[in-house]
Coordinates of C-alpha atoms and ligand atoms in Angstrom, one line a residue:
X555 CA -7.3 31.9 -2.3
X556 CA -9.5 30.4 0.4
X557 CA -8.7 27.4 2.3
X558 CA -8.5 24.0 0.3
X559 CA -10.3 22.1 3.1
X560 CA -13.3 19.6 3.0
X561 CA -16.5 20.7 4.4
X562 CA -16.7 18.3 7.3
X563 CA -14.4 17.2 10.2
X564 CA -12.0 19.0 12.6
X565 CA -9.0 20.7 11.0
X566 CA -5.9 19.1 12.5
X567 CA -3.2 20.6 10.4
X568 CA -3.5 23.6 8.5
X569 CA -0.7 24.8 5.8
X570 CA -0.9 28.1 4.2
X571 CA 1.3 29.3 1.3
X572 CA 4.2 27.5 2.5
X573 CA 7.6 28.0 0.6
X574 CA 10.8 26.5 1.0
X575 CA 13.5 28.0 -1.4
X576 CA 17.1 26.8 -1.3
X577 CA 20.2 28.6 -2.5
X578 CA 21.4 26.2 -5.4
X579 CA 24.7 24.7 -5.1
X580 CA 27.2 23.0 -7.4
X581 CA 29.7 20.8 -5.3
X582 CA 30.5 23.1 -2.4
X583 CA 29.7 26.4 -4.0
X584 CA 26.6 28.4 -4.4
X585 CA 25.4 29.3 -8.0
X586 CA 23.8 32.3 -7.1
X587 CA 20.4 30.5 -8.2
X588 CA 17.3 29.7 -6.1
X589 CA 15.7 26.5 -6.0
X590 CA 11.9 26.8 -5.5
X591 CA 11.7 23.3 -4.2
X592 CA 8.2 24.1 -2.4
X593 CA 6.5 27.4 -3.8
X594 CA 3.2 28.5 -2.1
X595 CA 1.3 25.3 -0.8
X596 CA -1.8 25.3 1.1
X597 CA -4.0 22.5 2.5
X598 CA -5.7 21.2 5.6
X599 CA -5.6 17.7 7.0
X600 CA -8.5 16.7 9.3
X601 CA -8.7 14.5 12.3
X602 CA -8.7 10.9 11.3
X603 CA -8.0 11.8 7.6
X604 CA -5.0 10.4 5.3
X605 CA -4.1 13.0 2.8
X606 CA -1.9 11.4 -0.2
X607 CA 0.8 13.9 -1.5
X608 CA 1.6 12.6 -4.9
X609 CA 4.1 13.7 -7.8
X610 CA 7.2 12.8 -9.5
X611 CA 10.7 12.8 -8.0
X612 CA 11.5 16.4 -8.0
X613 CA 8.3 17.8 -7.5
X614 CA 9.0 18.9 -3.8
X615 CA 7.0 16.5 -1.9
X616 CA 10.0 15.3 0.1
X617 CA 11.0 18.7 1.0
X618 CA 7.6 19.6 2.1
X619 CA 7.6 16.4 4.3
X620 CA 10.6 17.8 5.9
X621 CA 9.1 21.4 6.5
X622 CA 6.0 19.8 7.9
X623 CA 8.0 17.9 10.5
X624 CA 10.5 20.8 11.4
X625 CA 13.6 19.1 9.7
X626 CA 13.5 22.3 7.5
X627 CA 12.4 25.7 8.4
X628 CA 9.8 27.4 5.6
X629 CA 11.1 30.3 3.9
X630 CA 7.7 31.7 4.4
X631 CA 4.2 30.6 5.0
X632 CA 2.2 29.3 8.1
X633 CA 1.8 25.6 9.4
X634 CA -0.7 25.3 12.3
X635 CA -1.4 22.1 14.3
X636 CA -4.5 22.3 16.2
X637 CA -4.4 26.1 15.9
X638 CA -0.9 26.5 17.3
X639 CA 1.7 28.1 14.8
X640 CA 4.6 25.6 14.6
X641 CA 7.1 28.1 13.5
X642 CA 7.0 29.9 17.2
X643 CA 9.9 29.0 19.5
X644 CA 9.1 25.7 21.6
X645 CA 5.8 25.2 19.7
X646 CA 6.6 21.9 18.5
X647 CA 7.6 20.7 22.0
X648 CA 4.4 22.1 23.9
X649 CA 2.1 20.1 21.5
X650 CA 1.3 17.0 23.0
X651 CA 2.2 14.1 20.6
X652 CA 2.8 16.5 17.7
X653 CA 4.1 15.3 14.6
X654 CA 6.1 12.3 13.7
X655 CA 7.8 11.0 10.5
X656 CA 8.4 7.6 9.0
X657 CA 11.3 7.8 6.1
X658 CA 11.8 6.0 2.9
X659 CA 14.8 3.9 4.2
X660 CA 14.2 2.0 7.5
X661 CA 17.7 0.8 7.6
X662 CA 19.1 4.4 7.3
X663 CA 16.8 5.9 9.8
X664 CA 17.6 3.4 12.6
X665 CA 20.8 3.9 14.5
X666 CA 22.7 0.6 13.7
X667 CA 24.5 0.9 17.2
X668 CA 21.4 1.1 19.3
X669 CA 19.0 -1.8 20.2
X670 CA 15.7 -1.8 18.6
X671 CA 13.8 -0.9 21.7
X672 CA 15.9 2.1 22.4
X673 CA 15.5 3.3 18.8
X674 CA 11.7 3.1 19.4
X675 CA 11.7 4.9 22.5
X676 CA 13.9 7.8 21.4
X677 CA 10.8 10.3 20.8
X678 CA 9.9 9.7 24.4
X679 CA 13.4 10.1 25.8
X680 CA 13.1 12.3 29.2
X681 CA 9.6 11.2 29.7
X682 CA 9.1 8.8 32.8
X683 CA 11.8 6.2 33.7
X684 CA 13.8 4.0 31.7
X685 CA 11.7 1.0 32.6
X686 CA 8.3 2.7 31.7
X687 CA 10.1 3.7 28.3
X688 CA 11.3 0.1 27.8
X689 CA 7.6 -1.2 28.4
X690 CA 6.1 1.5 26.3
X691 CA 8.6 0.5 23.4
X692 CA 7.6 -3.1 23.9
X693 CA 3.9 -2.3 23.8
X694 CA 4.6 -0.2 20.4
X695 CA 6.3 -3.3 19.0
X696 CA 3.5 -5.5 19.5
X697 CA 1.0 -3.2 18.2
X698 CA 2.9 -3.0 14.9
X699 CA 2.8 -6.9 14.9
X700 CA 6.5 -7.4 16.0
X701 CA 7.6 -9.7 18.9
X702 CA 8.8 -7.3 21.8
X703 CA 11.6 -9.9 22.2
X704 CA 12.9 -8.1 19.0
X705 CA 13.7 -5.1 21.1
X706 CA 16.9 -6.6 22.2
X707 CA 18.2 -6.8 18.6
X708 CA 20.2 -4.5 16.4
X709 CA 18.8 -3.3 13.0
X710 CA 20.8 -5.4 10.8
X711 CA 19.5 -8.4 12.5
X712 CA 15.9 -7.6 11.3
X713 CA 14.4 -7.9 7.7
X714 CA 13.4 -4.7 5.7
X715 CA 9.8 -5.3 6.7
X716 CA 10.6 -5.6 10.3
X717 CA 12.6 -2.4 10.3
X718 CA 10.0 -0.5 8.7
X719 CA 7.2 -1.7 11.2
X720 CA 9.7 -0.7 14.2
X721 CA 10.0 2.7 12.3
X722 CA 6.2 2.9 12.5
X723 CA 6.3 1.8 16.1
X724 CA 8.8 4.8 16.7
X725 CA 6.5 7.2 15.2
X726 CA 3.9 6.1 17.3
X727 CA 5.4 5.9 20.6
X728 CA 4.8 9.5 21.4
X729 CA 1.1 9.2 20.6
X730 CA 1.1 11.9 17.8
X731 CA -1.6 13.5 16.3
X732 CA -0.2 13.2 12.6
X733 CA 2.3 10.9 11.1
X734 CA 4.0 12.1 7.9
X735 CA 4.9 8.8 5.9
X736 CA 7.5 9.8 3.3
X737 CA 7.8 7.3 0.6
X738 CA 7.6 4.7 3.5
X739 CA 6.6 1.8 1.2
X740 CA 8.9 2.3 -1.5
X741 CA 11.8 0.1 -0.2
X742 CA 9.6 -2.9 0.3
X743 CA 8.5 -5.6 -1.9
X744 CA 5.0 -5.8 -3.2
X745 CA 3.7 -8.3 -0.5
X746 CA 5.1 -6.3 2.4
X747 CA 3.8 -3.2 1.0
X748 CA 0.3 -4.9 1.3
X749 CA 1.0 -5.9 4.9
X750 CA 2.2 -2.4 5.8
X751 CA -0.7 -0.6 4.2
X752 CA -3.1 -2.9 6.1
X753 CA -1.0 -2.1 9.4
X754 CA -1.3 1.6 8.7
X755 CA -5.2 1.3 8.2
X756 CA -5.8 -0.8 11.2
X757 CA -3.6 1.6 13.6
X758 CA -5.6 4.6 12.2
X759 CA -8.8 2.8 13.0
X760 CA -7.5 2.2 16.8
X761 CA -6.0 5.7 17.2
X762 CA -8.2 8.0 14.8
X763 CA -4.6 9.5 13.9
X764 CA -4.1 11.3 10.7
X765 CA -1.3 10.6 8.1
X766 CA -0.1 12.7 5.1
X767 CA 1.2 9.7 3.0
X768 CA 3.8 11.1 0.4
X769 CA 4.5 8.8 -2.7
X770 CA 5.3 8.9 -6.2
X771 CA 2.8 5.9 -6.6
X772 CA -0.7 6.9 -7.4
X773 CA -2.1 3.4 -7.1
X774 CA -0.8 3.0 -3.5
X775 CA -2.0 6.6 -2.5
X776 CA -5.4 5.5 -3.6
X777 CA -5.3 2.4 -1.2
X778 CA -4.7 4.3 1.9
X779 CA -5.9 8.0 1.3
X780 CA -9.0 9.9 2.0
X781 CA -8.1 12.6 -0.4
X782 CA -5.1 13.3 -2.7
X783 CA -3.1 16.4 -3.5
X784 CA -1.1 16.3 -6.8
X785 CA 2.0 18.1 -6.6
X786 CA 4.1 19.4 -9.7
X787 CA 7.1 21.4 -9.5
X788 CA 6.7 22.8 -6.0
X789 CA 3.1 23.5 -6.4
X790 CA -0.3 21.7 -5.8
X791 CA -2.3 21.5 -9.1
X792 CA -5.3 19.2 -7.9
X793 CA -6.6 18.5 -4.5
X794 CA -9.6 16.1 -4.4
X795 CA -11.4 13.2 -2.6
X796 CA -9.9 9.9 -3.8
X797 CA -13.5 8.7 -5.1
X798 CA -14.0 11.7 -7.2
X799 CA -10.6 11.8 -8.4
X800 CA -10.4 8.5 -10.4
X801 CA -13.7 9.5 -12.3
X802 CA -13.4 13.1 -13.0
X803 CA -10.0 14.6 -12.8
X804 CA -9.7 18.0 -13.8
X805 CA -5.8 18.7 -14.3
X806 CA -4.0 17.3 -17.4
X807 CA -1.3 16.2 -15.3
X808 CA -3.4 14.3 -12.7
X809 CA -4.9 12.7 -15.7
X810 CA -1.3 11.6 -17.0
X811 CA -0.8 10.0 -13.7
X812 CA -4.0 8.1 -13.8
X813 CA -3.2 6.9 -17.4
X814 CA 0.2 5.6 -16.3
X815 CA -1.4 3.1 -14.0
X816 CA -1.5 -0.1 -15.8
X817 CA -5.0 -1.8 -16.3
X818 CA -4.8 -5.6 -15.7
X819 CA -6.9 -6.3 -18.8
X820 CA -4.2 -6.2 -21.8
X821 CA -7.0 -5.6 -24.3
X822 CA -8.4 -2.7 -22.3
X823 CA -4.8 -1.5 -21.9
X824 CA -3.9 -1.6 -25.5
X825 CA -7.4 0.4 -26.5
X826 CA -7.5 3.1 -24.2
X827 CA -6.5 6.6 -25.0
X828 CA -3.8 7.2 -22.4
X829 CA -2.5 10.8 -21.8
X830 CA 1.4 10.4 -22.1
X831 CA 3.5 12.5 -20.5
X832 CA 6.6 13.7 -22.5
X833 CA 9.9 14.8 -21.3
X834 CA 11.2 15.2 -17.7
X835 CA 10.2 17.4 -15.0
X836 CA 12.0 20.8 -15.4
X837 CA 14.5 22.0 -12.9
X838 CA 13.2 23.8 -9.8
X839 CA 15.7 26.2 -10.0
X840 CA 14.4 27.4 -13.6
X841 CA 10.3 26.8 -13.3
X842 CA 8.7 27.5 -16.4
X843 CA 6.6 30.7 -16.4
X844 CA 2.9 30.8 -16.2
X845 CA 1.5 27.3 -15.5
X846 CA 4.6 25.5 -14.6
X847 CA 3.2 22.4 -16.5
X848 CA 3.0 24.1 -19.8
X849 CA 6.1 22.7 -21.3
X850 CA 4.7 19.0 -21.0
X851 CA 1.2 19.8 -21.3
X852 CA -0.6 18.7 -24.8
X853 CA -3.5 21.5 -24.1
X854 CA -1.3 24.6 -23.4
X855 CA -2.3 27.5 -24.9
X856 CA -0.8 31.3 -25.0
X857 CA -2.3 32.2 -21.7
X858 CA -0.7 29.1 -20.0
X859 CA 2.8 30.4 -20.6
X860 CA 2.1 33.8 -19.1
X861 CA -0.3 33.5 -16.4
X862 CA 0.1 31.4 -13.4
X863 CA -3.3 29.5 -12.8
X864 CA -4.7 29.8 -9.1
X865 CA -6.0 26.8 -7.3
X866 CA -9.6 27.1 -7.6
X867 CA -12.6 25.1 -6.0
X868 CA -14.6 23.3 -8.9
X869 CA -17.1 21.2 -6.7
X870 CA -17.3 19.7 -3.3
X871 CA -13.6 19.5 -2.0
X872 CA -12.4 19.5 -5.5
X873 CA -9.7 22.1 -6.3
X874 CA -7.5 22.4 -9.6
X875 CA -5.0 24.7 -10.8
X876 CA -5.7 24.8 -14.5
X877 CA -7.1 27.6 -16.9
X878 CA -9.0 25.1 -18.8
X879 CA -10.1 23.0 -15.9
X880 CA -13.4 21.3 -16.9
X881 CA -13.2 22.3 -20.6
X882 CA -10.5 19.7 -21.6
X883 CA -11.5 16.6 -23.7
X884 CA -10.9 14.2 -21.1
X885 CA -13.2 16.0 -18.5
X886 CA -16.2 14.3 -17.2
X887 CA -17.5 17.2 -15.2
X888 CA -18.3 20.8 -16.4
X889 CA -18.5 22.7 -13.4
X890 CA -17.6 26.1 -13.4
X891 CA -15.2 27.2 -10.6
X892 CA -17.2 28.4 -7.6
X893 CA -14.0 30.0 -5.8
Ligands
SF4_1183 FE1 -2.1 22.6 -19.4 FE2 -2.7 25.3 -19.4 FE3 -4.1 23.8 -17.9 FE4 -1.5 24.4 -17.3 S1 -3.0 25.8 -17.5 S2 -2.4 22.5 -17.1 S3 -0.6 24.2 -19.5 S4 -4.2 23.8 -19.8

């Protein structure tokens, strides 16, 4: 497969055939099985872009986030940031700024015994003097809309929204090229989510940084992303610019995710023919043969049970992994694969 990458812009992050497999455990014992959490994922992220990585719980997106940020070592594959292979010893330290991550649970990701300013300055520990680090932390707090005086407080003295802003300040403090946001809005209520989305947009406009925005919520991904990659059971099944995705999706799983978004008009909601997903996502320790989605796909045919569909290019920047992409009843585009 050639690189799933848009035609324009500098490539910042290049991910190729990345796998992360775990030994399955029950309690403290290994079961002898393998969990195929991430299983051959490839994509690029460009300068100034937000790539939304979307899928149900259990699809491998959070494992992938941890692989990208170096918390897990991949089983195989390549991750390059500005052309530098991140698996090489010391590579992550050599790259200025590098990658930072914002987690789902802000309370859990701030040290309860440290003052906020110290937590925010943590990624630049060892750089400059204590005074310069404190000043930098104060600048970052201000940049995310917090009073720098809050730097003297402990996490439990802040609201959830303030804690998440502080986590974003910490991610920004080392001037990273890319921030991975792993369900970073999920613990916030709807009005706070909207505020943080606005904040992330304005920060991106100022710094030209890139985001990988990981979420189970397709509607939120649409708000923030340039392109979306849909993940199912460790694989990317569709990768497409947001403006194309909503009108001409090619994969049945993506179609089901779109149809799960409620339409505000109850009349339209009642009358539309939604593709509903049946059942649960299968275990990543026992992925179905062929197309991994075949056990839930209403269009599955014999070939789907035996042959794994490759991610193929169907139009400008539009990749899909389905034997019948473009031929299914909901398809609005009839492109033949071009790669
Ligand atoms: Fe459904 Fe077959 Fe396409 Fe998989 S390859 S999504 S099972 S039609």
